[in-house]
């Protein structure tokens, strides 16, 4: 029996793969390829769980997860507001804002630039998630401590990228601004900041996923009785894996949407950049 | 070396700010103690006390340094309280995960470069997979594998691998596509096949991209391992030290584990960087 099941799963996989190669060959149907790939994964998952009788404690089927999402929407919504809206989003805005201002301060002073930048580069590569227990102790269990973790996590990547971006305008363009008699402020606003935008958005996009991770990780070190990290850790303890997967689905969709939103803004702001053409 | 003075200045300022903050944040406790005993504290006594509390809100740098020295140099490396022991537990999982992640990333990149259906189908999902916060996955992977009888190193490495495969895949795709049309045409005029073009042109020219990604990936693998140690109820590893320190209010322990993790990350990135310089120099690509 098992052999037949394996063959069936493989047949579905190969069939859809063959269809995908056909679709990929034609320009008109190309957008279908990633969609079909995702559908294939879900289908194989569902099939495998049903055919092999995988226990829902180990891996619930996609349909079971969907049923859980629809039936416990209010809980998911409270967790979403607590973790993402209050924790991650507040931290993201504060952290990116602070990093932008610091970057301009660094840009004004060559001494700071040479001193702070190596330190910033170094800190950006460190496992900053580890500060979560400390910040939870300082700022308490509620969302403020989660926002603080997010601020620290997104600060350095955005800072390093923005400082690099402010160097992006080349000497010729800066000289031109000088011949116009432009002040530092004017040069910054009209030349340097626009030229820095591709780099800035690179940092902002990295920071979107960091913000989500930071907010959820921090909840493992103590949280009120709501929030995605809290829910995941308690549901894992109660073997409520369908709820865990429901939270993961919400986190994944939110993360993709957040990333997509920042990319959309990027497309609007840096339409002139070569990487956005064609 | 002209960066040395500014960097040292910045570090000195950071240290100073740290000491100042430690005095400020810990003074609450000192004042409370003094008020309970009905005494006044002089400024000298305040400074002395805030910098030597057993469970300070913010431990002073020398306290952290003393704790690190005590738990690395003075204890046997096999002791359960030794940071070397916990560091090794984390490092081994990180390296295994980094290895798996790198191989998976390279394999994926080769597939993406050579198969159009994979390029169109897999890449968007690889990007989407990175928007899933790993921590959402970490406890589940550990529980699932535990129920299959696998625990210890492997579950942690899987999470480390999950985090490190993506930077490698993206960098490698970029690197394998780095040769321009002219070079590819030249290979064609030499009558080189697909495998030969891959081995002699695409692979060598991808090396700078690969190493740039590896530096990101190894730092990410360490973060993944530490995070994976949090929810599993593990008692070993730097992540477990952070968690138990947070449960028992042992701030000095948290900070020393944090610094050990930072040193580990810096050392790993440094080793990959040294490898990069060596390899690129041998290939004649050093900048």
Short mmCIF file of N, CA and C in Angstrom, two decimals, chain B residues 100-244:
data_model
loop_
_atom_site.label_atom_id
_atom_site.label_comp_id
_atom_site.label_asym_id
_atom_site.label_seq_id
_atom_site.Cartn_x
_atom_site.Cartn_y
_atom_site.Cartn_z
N UNK B 100 25.34 22.52 6.01
CA UNK B 100 24.14 22.08 5.29
C UNK B 100 23.57 23.23 4.47
N UNK B 101 23.46 24.39 5.11
CA UNK B 101 22.86 25.55 4.45
C UNK B 101 23.65 25.98 3.22
N UNK B 102 24.99 25.95 3.34
CA UNK B 102 25.81 26.37 2.22
C UNK B 102 25.63 25.42 1.04
N UNK B 103 25.67 24.10 1.33
CA UNK B 103 25.52 23.11 0.26
C UNK B 103 24.14 23.27 -0.40
N UNK B 104 23.09 23.40 0.43
CA UNK B 104 21.74 23.55 -0.12
C UNK B 104 21.64 24.82 -0.96
N UNK B 105 22.23 25.91 -0.46
CA UNK B 105 22.17 27.18 -1.18
C UNK B 105 22.86 27.08 -2.53
N UNK B 106 24.04 26.45 -2.55
CA UNK B 106 24.77 26.33 -3.82
C UNK B 106 24.00 25.44 -4.79
N UNK B 107 23.47 24.31 -4.27
CA UNK B 107 22.71 23.40 -5.14
C UNK B 107 21.51 24.12 -5.75
N UNK B 108 20.81 24.87 -4.89
CA UNK B 108 19.64 25.61 -5.36
C UNK B 108 20.04 26.63 -6.44
N UNK B 109 21.16 27.31 -6.20
CA UNK B 109 21.61 28.32 -7.15
C UNK B 109 21.96 27.69 -8.50
N UNK B 110 22.64 26.53 -8.46
CA UNK B 110 23.00 25.86 -9.70
C UNK B 110 21.73 25.48 -10.46
N UNK B 111 20.73 24.96 -9.71
CA UNK B 111 19.46 24.61 -10.34
C UNK B 111 18.78 25.82 -10.95
N UNK B 112 18.78 26.92 -10.20
CA UNK B 112 18.09 28.12 -10.66
C UNK B 112 18.74 28.68 -11.93
N UNK B 113 20.08 28.62 -11.97
CA UNK B 113 20.79 29.19 -13.12
C UNK B 113 20.57 28.34 -14.37
N UNK B 114 20.44 27.00 -14.18
CA UNK B 114 20.39 26.13 -15.34
C UNK B 114 19.00 25.70 -15.76
N UNK B 115 17.99 25.98 -14.93
CA UNK B 115 16.65 25.52 -15.27
C UNK B 115 15.67 26.68 -15.15
N UNK B 116 15.05 27.02 -16.27
CA UNK B 116 14.19 28.21 -16.26
C UNK B 116 12.96 28.02 -15.37
N UNK B 117 12.42 26.78 -15.37
CA UNK B 117 11.23 26.54 -14.55
C UNK B 117 11.58 26.74 -13.07
N UNK B 118 12.78 26.30 -12.66
CA UNK B 118 13.19 26.48 -11.28
C UNK B 118 13.37 27.96 -10.96
N UNK B 119 13.98 28.67 -11.91
CA UNK B 119 14.21 30.10 -11.71
C UNK B 119 12.89 30.81 -11.44
N UNK B 120 11.90 30.52 -12.30
CA UNK B 120 10.62 31.21 -12.18
C UNK B 120 9.82 30.71 -10.98
N UNK B 121 9.90 29.40 -10.72
CA UNK B 121 9.06 28.82 -9.70
C UNK B 121 9.61 28.92 -8.29
N UNK B 122 10.92 28.65 -8.14
CA UNK B 122 11.48 28.51 -6.80
C UNK B 122 11.84 29.86 -6.19
N UNK B 123 12.38 30.75 -7.02
CA UNK B 123 12.95 31.98 -6.44
C UNK B 123 11.93 32.80 -5.63
N UNK B 124 10.70 33.03 -6.18
CA UNK B 124 9.75 33.80 -5.37
C UNK B 124 9.47 33.13 -4.03
N UNK B 125 9.43 31.80 -4.01
CA UNK B 125 9.12 31.09 -2.76
C UNK B 125 10.31 31.09 -1.82
N UNK B 126 11.52 31.08 -2.39
CA UNK B 126 12.69 31.18 -1.53
C UNK B 126 12.68 32.54 -0.81
N UNK B 127 12.29 33.59 -1.56
CA UNK B 127 12.21 34.92 -0.94
C UNK B 127 11.10 34.93 0.10
N UNK B 128 9.94 34.35 -0.26
CA UNK B 128 8.83 34.34 0.69
C UNK B 128 9.20 33.56 1.95
N UNK B 129 10.00 32.49 1.78
CA UNK B 129 10.36 31.68 2.94
C UNK B 129 11.15 32.49 3.96
N UNK B 130 11.83 33.53 3.49
CA UNK B 130 12.63 34.33 4.42
C UNK B 130 11.78 35.30 5.22
N UNK B 131 10.54 35.53 4.77
CA UNK B 131 9.71 36.44 5.54
C UNK B 131 9.03 35.71 6.69
N UNK B 132 9.13 34.38 6.72
CA UNK B 132 8.62 33.64 7.88
C UNK B 132 9.63 33.84 8.99
N UNK B 133 9.21 34.40 10.10
CA UNK B 133 10.18 34.55 11.18
C UNK B 133 10.64 33.17 11.66
N UNK B 134 11.95 32.95 11.64
CA UNK B 134 12.45 31.62 11.97
C UNK B 134 11.97 31.14 13.31
N UNK B 135 11.79 32.08 14.22
CA UNK B 135 11.46 31.63 15.55
C UNK B 135 10.11 30.96 15.57
N UNK B 136 9.26 31.35 14.60
CA UNK B 136 7.97 30.69 14.50
C UNK B 136 8.17 29.23 14.17
N UNK B 137 9.22 28.94 13.42
CA UNK B 137 9.47 27.57 12.99
C UNK B 137 10.24 26.79 14.04
N UNK B 138 11.15 27.50 14.75
CA UNK B 138 12.10 26.82 15.61
C UNK B 138 11.46 25.87 16.61
N UNK B 139 10.50 26.32 17.43
CA UNK B 139 9.99 25.39 18.44
C UNK B 139 9.30 24.20 17.82
N UNK B 140 8.66 24.45 16.63
CA UNK B 140 7.92 23.38 16.03
C UNK B 140 8.83 22.31 15.48
N UNK B 141 9.89 22.75 14.79
CA UNK B 141 10.84 21.78 14.25
C UNK B 141 11.40 20.93 15.38
N UNK B 142 11.69 21.60 16.49
CA UNK B 142 12.30 20.86 17.59
C UNK B 142 11.32 19.86 18.18
N UNK B 143 10.05 20.26 18.31
CA UNK B 143 9.06 19.33 18.86
C UNK B 143 8.84 18.17 17.89
N UNK B 144 8.71 18.49 16.60
CA UNK B 144 8.46 17.44 15.62
C UNK B 144 9.60 16.44 15.59
N UNK B 145 10.84 16.95 15.55
CA UNK B 145 11.98 16.04 15.48
C UNK B 145 12.13 15.27 16.77
N UNK B 146 11.78 15.91 17.88
CA UNK B 146 11.87 15.24 19.17
C UNK B 146 10.93 14.04 19.20
N UNK B 147 9.72 14.24 18.62
CA UNK B 147 8.76 13.15 18.64
C UNK B 147 9.19 12.02 17.72
N UNK B 148 10.09 12.31 16.78
CA UNK B 148 10.64 11.24 15.94
C UNK B 148 11.90 10.66 16.57
N UNK B 149 12.25 11.16 17.73
CA UNK B 149 13.42 10.62 18.42
C UNK B 149 14.72 11.31 18.06
N UNK B 150 14.64 12.45 17.38
CA UNK B 150 15.87 13.17 17.06
C UNK B 150 15.93 14.41 17.94
N UNK B 151 17.00 14.55 18.68
CA UNK B 151 17.14 15.76 19.48
C UNK B 151 18.61 16.12 19.57
N UNK B 152 18.88 17.25 20.18
CA UNK B 152 20.27 17.66 20.35
C UNK B 152 20.74 18.55 19.22
N UNK B 153 21.78 18.08 18.52
CA UNK B 153 22.46 18.92 17.56
C UNK B 153 21.63 19.19 16.30
N UNK B 154 20.99 18.13 15.77
CA UNK B 154 20.40 18.20 14.44
C UNK B 154 19.28 19.26 14.33
N UNK B 155 18.31 19.26 15.25
CA UNK B 155 17.24 20.27 15.09
C UNK B 155 17.78 21.69 15.07
N UNK B 156 18.75 21.96 15.94
CA UNK B 156 19.33 23.30 15.95
C UNK B 156 20.04 23.61 14.64
N UNK B 157 20.75 22.60 14.11
CA UNK B 157 21.46 22.85 12.85
C UNK B 157 20.51 23.10 11.72
N UNK B 158 19.34 22.44 11.76
CA UNK B 158 18.37 22.64 10.67
C UNK B 158 17.93 24.10 10.65
N UNK B 159 17.71 24.67 11.85
CA UNK B 159 17.30 26.06 11.89
C UNK B 159 18.44 26.97 11.43
N UNK B 160 19.65 26.63 11.85
CA UNK B 160 20.81 27.41 11.38
C UNK B 160 20.93 27.32 9.87
N UNK B 161 20.70 26.10 9.33
CA UNK B 161 20.82 25.91 7.88
C UNK B 161 19.74 26.70 7.15
N UNK B 162 18.53 26.70 7.73
CA UNK B 162 17.42 27.43 7.13
C UNK B 162 17.75 28.90 6.96
N UNK B 163 18.45 29.45 7.98
CA UNK B 163 18.79 30.87 7.91
C UNK B 163 19.94 31.13 6.97
N UNK B 164 20.87 30.15 6.82
CA UNK B 164 22.06 30.46 6.04
C UNK B 164 21.92 30.09 4.57
N UNK B 165 20.91 29.27 4.21
CA UNK B 165 20.86 28.87 2.80
C UNK B 165 20.49 30.04 1.90
N UNK B 166 19.66 30.95 2.41
CA UNK B 166 19.13 31.99 1.53
C UNK B 166 20.21 32.97 1.05
N UNK B 167 21.01 33.55 1.96
CA UNK B 167 22.06 34.46 1.47
C UNK B 167 23.00 33.77 0.49
N UNK B 168 23.32 32.48 0.77
CA UNK B 168 24.22 31.76 -0.14
C UNK B 168 23.56 31.59 -1.50
N UNK B 169 22.28 31.18 -1.51
CA UNK B 169 21.60 30.97 -2.78
C UNK B 169 21.56 32.26 -3.60
N UNK B 170 21.17 33.36 -2.95
CA UNK B 170 21.05 34.62 -3.68
C UNK B 170 22.41 35.07 -4.22
N UNK B 171 23.44 35.01 -3.35
CA UNK B 171 24.77 35.44 -3.79
C UNK B 171 25.30 34.57 -4.90
N UNK B 172 25.03 33.26 -4.78
CA UNK B 172 25.57 32.31 -5.76
C UNK B 172 24.87 32.50 -7.11
N UNK B 173 23.55 32.74 -7.11
CA UNK B 173 22.84 32.98 -8.37
C UNK B 173 23.45 34.20 -9.06
N UNK B 174 23.66 35.24 -8.27
CA UNK B 174 24.25 36.45 -8.82
C UNK B 174 25.64 36.16 -9.38
N UNK B 175 26.43 35.38 -8.62
CA UNK B 175 27.79 35.07 -9.02
C UNK B 175 27.84 34.22 -10.26
N UNK B 176 26.97 33.20 -10.33
CA UNK B 176 26.99 32.31 -11.49
C UNK B 176 26.53 33.04 -12.74
N UNK B 177 25.78 34.13 -12.55
CA UNK B 177 25.35 34.92 -13.71
C UNK B 177 26.28 36.08 -13.98
N UNK B 178 27.38 36.17 -13.22
CA UNK B 178 28.26 37.32 -13.36
C UNK B 178 29.02 37.35 -14.70
N UNK B 179 29.40 36.19 -15.28
CA UNK B 179 30.12 36.25 -16.55
C UNK B 179 29.26 36.92 -17.61
N UNK B 180 29.82 37.86 -18.35
CA UNK B 180 28.97 38.54 -19.33
C UNK B 180 28.90 37.77 -20.65
N UNK B 181 28.08 38.26 -21.55
CA UNK B 181 27.78 37.54 -22.78
C UNK B 181 29.05 37.27 -23.58
N UNK B 182 29.95 38.27 -23.56
CA UNK B 182 31.20 38.15 -24.31
C UNK B 182 31.98 36.92 -23.86
N UNK B 183 32.10 36.76 -22.53
CA UNK B 183 32.86 35.63 -22.01
C UNK B 183 32.17 34.31 -22.33
N UNK B 184 30.83 34.31 -22.23
CA UNK B 184 30.09 33.09 -22.55
C UNK B 184 30.26 32.73 -24.02
N UNK B 185 30.24 33.77 -24.86
CA UNK B 185 30.44 33.53 -26.30
C UNK B 185 31.82 32.96 -26.56
N UNK B 186 32.82 33.48 -25.84
CA UNK B 186 34.18 32.99 -26.01
C UNK B 186 34.23 31.50 -25.70
N UNK B 187 33.56 31.11 -24.59
CA UNK B 187 33.52 29.69 -24.23
C UNK B 187 32.90 28.89 -25.35
N UNK B 188 31.87 29.47 -25.99
CA UNK B 188 31.19 28.76 -27.07
C UNK B 188 32.13 28.57 -28.27
N UNK B 189 32.91 29.62 -28.56
CA UNK B 189 33.84 29.49 -29.68
C UNK B 189 34.92 28.47 -29.38
N UNK B 190 35.21 28.25 -28.08
CA UNK B 190 36.15 27.19 -27.70
C UNK B 190 35.49 25.82 -27.77
N UNK B 191 34.19 25.79 -28.13
CA UNK B 191 33.43 24.55 -28.19
C UNK B 191 33.29 23.89 -26.81
N UNK B 192 33.16 24.71 -25.77
CA UNK B 192 33.00 24.17 -24.43
C UNK B 192 31.53 23.82 -24.21
N UNK B 193 31.29 22.66 -23.56
CA UNK B 193 29.92 22.25 -23.24
C UNK B 193 29.41 22.98 -22.01
N UNK B 194 28.18 22.65 -21.64
CA UNK B 194 27.58 23.31 -20.47
C UNK B 194 28.37 23.05 -19.20
N UNK B 195 28.76 21.77 -19.00
CA UNK B 195 29.48 21.43 -17.76
C UNK B 195 30.82 22.14 -17.71
N UNK B 196 31.47 22.21 -18.86
CA UNK B 196 32.80 22.82 -18.90
C UNK B 196 32.72 24.32 -18.66
N UNK B 197 31.72 24.96 -19.30
CA UNK B 197 31.52 26.38 -19.07
C UNK B 197 31.28 26.64 -17.59
N UNK B 198 30.48 25.73 -16.99
CA UNK B 198 30.19 25.90 -15.57
C UNK B 198 31.45 25.82 -14.74
N UNK B 199 32.26 24.79 -15.01
CA UNK B 199 33.43 24.53 -14.17
C UNK B 199 34.51 25.59 -14.37
N UNK B 200 34.70 26.01 -15.61
CA UNK B 200 35.86 26.85 -15.88
C UNK B 200 35.55 28.33 -15.95
N UNK B 201 34.29 28.68 -16.14
CA UNK B 201 33.97 30.11 -16.20
C UNK B 201 33.03 30.53 -15.08
N UNK B 202 31.86 29.89 -15.01
CA UNK B 202 30.84 30.35 -14.06
C UNK B 202 31.30 30.18 -12.62
N UNK B 203 31.82 29.00 -12.29
CA UNK B 203 32.18 28.73 -10.91
C UNK B 203 33.29 29.66 -10.41
N UNK B 204 34.39 29.79 -11.16
CA UNK B 204 35.44 30.71 -10.66
C UNK B 204 34.95 32.15 -10.50
N UNK B 205 34.13 32.60 -11.47
CA UNK B 205 33.74 34.01 -11.38
C UNK B 205 32.69 34.25 -10.30
N UNK B 206 32.14 33.17 -9.73
CA UNK B 206 31.15 33.37 -8.68
C UNK B 206 31.80 33.49 -7.30
N UNK B 207 33.10 33.21 -7.21
CA UNK B 207 33.73 33.12 -5.90
C UNK B 207 33.62 34.39 -5.03
N UNK B 208 33.88 35.58 -5.58
CA UNK B 208 33.75 36.76 -4.71
C UNK B 208 32.34 36.90 -4.14
N UNK B 209 31.33 36.61 -4.96
CA UNK B 209 29.94 36.69 -4.50
C UNK B 209 29.67 35.65 -3.42
N UNK B 210 30.22 34.43 -3.66
CA UNK B 210 29.99 33.36 -2.70
C UNK B 210 30.55 33.74 -1.33
N UNK B 211 31.77 34.27 -1.31
CA UNK B 211 32.38 34.56 -0.01
C UNK B 211 31.67 35.71 0.69
N UNK B 212 31.23 36.70 -0.07
CA UNK B 212 30.47 37.79 0.54
C UNK B 212 29.23 37.23 1.22
N UNK B 213 28.56 36.25 0.55
CA UNK B 213 27.36 35.64 1.13
C UNK B 213 27.71 34.78 2.33
N UNK B 214 28.85 34.07 2.24
CA UNK B 214 29.20 33.16 3.33
C UNK B 214 29.39 33.93 4.63
N UNK B 215 29.92 35.16 4.52
CA UNK B 215 30.13 35.94 5.74
C UNK B 215 28.79 36.29 6.38
N UNK B 216 27.81 36.64 5.55
CA UNK B 216 26.47 36.90 6.08
C UNK B 216 25.88 35.62 6.65
N UNK B 217 26.08 34.51 5.89
CA UNK B 217 25.42 33.25 6.24
C UNK B 217 25.92 32.70 7.57
N UNK B 218 27.21 32.83 7.85
CA UNK B 218 27.72 32.20 9.07
C UNK B 218 27.24 32.99 10.30
N UNK B 219 27.14 34.31 10.15
CA UNK B 219 26.59 35.10 11.26
C UNK B 219 25.12 34.73 11.46
N UNK B 220 24.39 34.55 10.35
CA UNK B 220 22.98 34.18 10.45
C UNK B 220 22.82 32.80 11.07
N UNK B 221 23.74 31.88 10.74
CA UNK B 221 23.65 30.52 11.30
C UNK B 221 23.81 30.57 12.81
N UNK B 222 24.70 31.42 13.29
CA UNK B 222 24.89 31.54 14.74
C UNK B 222 23.63 32.08 15.41
N UNK B 223 23.04 33.10 14.81
CA UNK B 223 21.79 33.64 15.36
C UNK B 223 20.73 32.54 15.40
N UNK B 224 20.63 31.77 14.31
CA UNK B 224 19.64 30.70 14.25
C UNK B 224 19.84 29.68 15.36
N UNK B 225 21.09 29.29 15.59
CA UNK B 225 21.36 28.30 16.63
C UNK B 225 20.97 28.83 18.00
N UNK B 226 21.36 30.09 18.26
CA UNK B 226 21.06 30.66 19.58
C UNK B 226 19.55 30.75 19.78
N UNK B 227 18.86 31.21 18.75
CA UNK B 227 17.40 31.31 18.85
C UNK B 227 16.78 29.93 19.02
N UNK B 228 17.33 28.92 18.32
CA UNK B 228 16.79 27.57 18.42
C UNK B 228 16.98 27.01 19.81
N UNK B 229 17.94 27.50 20.55
CA UNK B 229 18.18 26.99 21.89
C UNK B 229 17.19 27.56 22.90
N UNK B 230 16.49 28.62 22.51
CA UNK B 230 15.58 29.26 23.47
C UNK B 230 14.35 28.41 23.79
N UNK B 231 13.54 28.05 22.78
CA UNK B 231 12.24 27.48 23.13
C UNK B 231 12.31 26.00 23.45
N UNK B 232 13.44 25.35 23.20
CA UNK B 232 13.47 23.90 23.28
C UNK B 232 13.64 23.42 24.71
N UNK B 233 13.75 24.35 25.64
CA UNK B 233 14.02 23.93 27.00
C UNK B 233 15.40 23.34 27.15
N UNK B 234 16.29 23.70 26.21
CA UNK B 234 17.64 23.17 26.25
C UNK B 234 18.36 23.72 27.49
N UNK B 235 19.26 22.93 28.01
CA UNK B 235 20.03 23.40 29.16
C UNK B 235 21.47 23.65 28.77
N UNK B 236 21.79 23.44 27.49
CA UNK B 236 23.17 23.61 27.06
C UNK B 236 23.21 24.60 25.90
N UNK B 237 24.30 25.36 25.82
CA UNK B 237 24.44 26.31 24.72
C UNK B 237 24.25 27.74 25.18
N UNK B 238 24.73 28.67 24.37
CA UNK B 238 24.68 30.08 24.78
C UNK B 238 23.25 30.58 24.90
N UNK B 239 22.36 30.10 24.01
CA UNK B 239 20.97 30.51 24.08
C UNK B 239 20.34 30.07 25.39
N UNK B 240 20.66 28.84 25.82
CA UNK B 240 20.13 28.34 27.09
C UNK B 240 20.67 29.18 28.25
N UNK B 241 21.93 29.63 28.15
CA UNK B 241 22.48 30.49 29.20
C UNK B 241 21.69 31.80 29.28
N UNK B 242 21.37 32.35 28.11
CA UNK B 242 20.58 33.60 28.09
C UNK B 242 19.24 33.38 28.77
N UNK B 243 18.58 32.25 28.42
CA UNK B 243 17.24 32.01 28.94
C UNK B 243 17.28 31.77 30.45
N UNK B 244 18.22 30.94 30.92
CA UNK B 244 18.24 30.66 32.36
C UNK B 244 18.67 31.92 33.12
#
